[in-house]
Amino acid sequence: MLVDSPPEERSAHASALPTRRTARALGLLVAVAILLLVALASIAIGAKELSLEQVWHGLFHDAGTYGDVVVDQRLSRTVLGLLVGAALGLSGAVLQALTRNPLADPGLLGINAGASAAVVTAMTFFGVTSLNGYVWFAFAGAAAVGALVWFLGGSRGATPVRLALAGTAISAALYGYLQAVMITDDAALGKMRFWTVGSLASATDSTIMQVLPFLASGTVLALLLARPLNAVAMGDDTARALGANLNRTRALAMLAATVLCGAATAACGPIVFVGLMVPHAVRSFTGPDLRWILPYATVLSPVLLLGADVLGRVVARPSELQVGIVTALIGGPVFIFLVRRRRTAQL
């Protein structure tokens, strides 16, 4: 026989829900404020230091020196960092929910490998050297690998394990091809060396406009999938009992992750750890609810990416470290700490 909980317990539980929801909402506002500060730092800090007043004049008044530095050089870089960071964080969170693996990232399904292989093919065999040229090859490679992983993973019968195995196998094959081409072609090695580390330094308005439609559509699709992915994350049987369409949800999640990660990789090369670390970190505050994980990942991933880009400009003056190198140096130790903390909490 079921026994109702005492009125005091029901009242306490009901009052706790708004409190936790309010805390999450306030936390998201704080995250947005931090993102704005980091974006300002990205515009102000570089080889030439600018004050906030100079940044303001460069953005809205001055068409001279400050305007050249702010608008022509740093604004596009900052905007691209915001877009790419959000895309990597969202795609990582979606893939972690899709595979039910908190250590999953966009590279798990071979999307980065597909983009990289397509770019080296474009450079070596088609003579494409400009960013505006190979950005489309990178996106096409990411999309092709995403479709192939979905097909090899079982298509309508796809499971998290099958998708992960298919992605791992394709990644290994493509990186083998990538290394073979680069070793046998010195010109390809020189051209790819800068792109493969991941960089925002080549950001232009043209690049932003090319990838913006894909990033916007992928973001909207990923956010709309929060509720069905919550059901999928509970397991197939539970998801079916809740009325979720597993095949449709997995197909749309694969599409969203492929579009987001493919466009981000095409714009600035493969950048590691952002899509892995940020969703994993925010889950400790938001809990497993993707309706909160996805917005937090969208806001905090650009904080990490732009912060790493600013740090790379500061520590290596007058030169700079590319953002892909900095995220790897920061992400490795931080992620080990997060994993060890989670393991300790489970003991």
XYZ file of C-alpha atoms in Angstrom, residues 35-184:
150
model
C 31.254 36.234 -20.879
C 30.805 39.958 -21.575
C 33.876 40.780 -19.481
C 35.977 38.153 -21.250
C 34.785 39.447 -24.634
C 35.863 42.972 -23.664
C 39.228 41.597 -22.567
C 39.582 39.845 -25.923
C 39.104 43.179 -27.701
C 41.300 45.209 -25.331
C 44.256 42.860 -24.805
C 46.808 42.087 -27.476
C 50.143 43.233 -28.833
C 48.804 46.792 -28.394
C 47.051 47.360 -25.066
C 43.820 49.348 -25.203
C 41.807 50.859 -22.368
C 38.049 50.414 -22.154
C 37.645 54.029 -23.305
C 39.789 53.340 -26.363
C 37.808 50.167 -27.100
C 34.576 52.177 -26.918
C 35.919 54.848 -29.289
C 37.269 52.171 -31.619
C 33.884 50.474 -31.794
C 31.596 53.475 -32.119
C 33.532 56.652 -32.930
C 37.125 56.404 -34.101
C 37.845 55.269 -37.650
C 41.573 55.778 -37.144
C 44.148 53.806 -35.201
C 41.846 52.463 -32.503
C 39.167 51.641 -35.038
C 41.679 49.711 -37.162
C 42.890 47.673 -34.197
C 39.485 47.032 -32.645
C 37.244 46.562 -35.653
C 39.589 45.222 -38.306
C 41.679 42.928 -36.124
C 40.088 42.016 -32.800
C 36.337 42.313 -33.191
C 36.084 39.586 -35.829
C 38.373 37.378 -33.761
C 36.229 37.878 -30.663
C 32.935 37.279 -32.484
C 34.284 34.101 -34.070
C 35.506 32.946 -30.655
C 32.031 33.502 -29.202
C 30.365 31.521 -31.999
C 32.886 28.689 -32.127
C 33.035 28.332 -28.342
C 29.252 28.087 -28.091
C 29.157 25.559 -30.940
C 31.822 23.319 -29.378
C 30.190 23.401 -25.955
C 26.738 22.641 -27.342
C 27.964 19.820 -29.577
C 29.875 18.278 -26.673
C 26.842 18.400 -24.385
C 24.608 16.871 -27.067
C 27.070 14.060 -27.756
C 27.495 13.306 -24.055
C 23.735 12.937 -23.755
C 23.453 10.975 -26.997
C 26.148 8.449 -26.071
C 25.342 8.539 -22.340
C 29.064 9.084 -21.810
C 30.185 12.109 -19.733
C 33.653 11.845 -21.323
C 32.375 12.137 -24.902
C 33.387 15.051 -27.104
C 32.996 16.021 -30.777
C 36.111 14.062 -31.667
C 34.535 10.825 -30.447
C 32.363 10.501 -33.559
C 35.143 11.391 -35.991
C 33.816 14.838 -36.907
C 37.142 16.608 -36.307
C 38.977 13.900 -38.247
C 36.600 14.265 -41.190
C 37.103 18.026 -41.350
C 40.887 17.711 -41.072
C 41.101 15.026 -43.767
C 38.977 17.124 -46.117
C 41.178 20.197 -45.612
C 44.441 18.359 -46.271
C 42.859 16.837 -49.388
C 41.811 20.280 -50.604
C 45.277 21.716 -50.014
C 47.235 18.806 -51.482
C 45.178 17.709 -54.474
C 43.109 20.783 -55.376
C 45.544 23.577 -54.570
C 43.177 25.352 -52.164
C 45.165 27.675 -49.911
C 42.750 30.307 -48.601
C 40.502 29.964 -45.578
C 37.491 30.970 -47.649
C 38.243 28.059 -49.940
C 38.894 25.175 -47.589
C 36.226 26.120 -45.034
C 33.688 24.422 -47.305
C 35.848 21.314 -47.690
C 36.143 21.084 -43.898
C 32.413 21.346 -43.412
C 31.722 18.808 -46.167
C 34.204 16.373 -44.590
C 32.607 16.730 -41.167
C 29.119 16.225 -42.610
C 30.198 13.173 -44.634
C 31.768 11.520 -41.591
C 28.717 12.287 -39.465
C 26.480 10.582 -42.037
C 28.873 7.627 -42.319
C 29.006 7.166 -38.541
C 25.220 7.219 -38.405
C 25.036 4.594 -41.194
C 27.721 2.318 -39.720
C 26.296 2.753 -36.223
C 23.091 1.075 -37.301
C 21.072 3.978 -38.713
C 17.573 3.459 -37.296
C 18.945 0.832 -34.927
C 21.817 3.007 -33.743
C 22.892 2.713 -30.120
C 25.390 4.818 -28.139
C 27.978 2.006 -28.198
C 27.667 1.449 -31.950
C 27.984 5.158 -32.688
C 31.073 5.492 -30.489
C 32.739 2.438 -32.040
C 31.989 3.595 -35.580
C 33.338 7.072 -34.815
C 36.517 5.711 -33.247
C 37.219 3.399 -36.199
C 36.641 6.134 -38.785
C 38.789 8.600 -36.820
C 41.705 6.151 -36.738
C 41.473 5.554 -40.483
C 41.219 9.244 -41.352
C 44.076 10.308 -39.101
C 46.202 7.591 -40.702
C 45.366 9.066 -44.116
C 46.079 12.559 -42.801
C 49.523 11.620 -41.501
C 50.411 9.731 -44.677
C 49.625 12.723 -46.893
C 51.425 15.206 -44.657
C 54.551 13.042 -44.372
C 54.828 12.525 -48.132
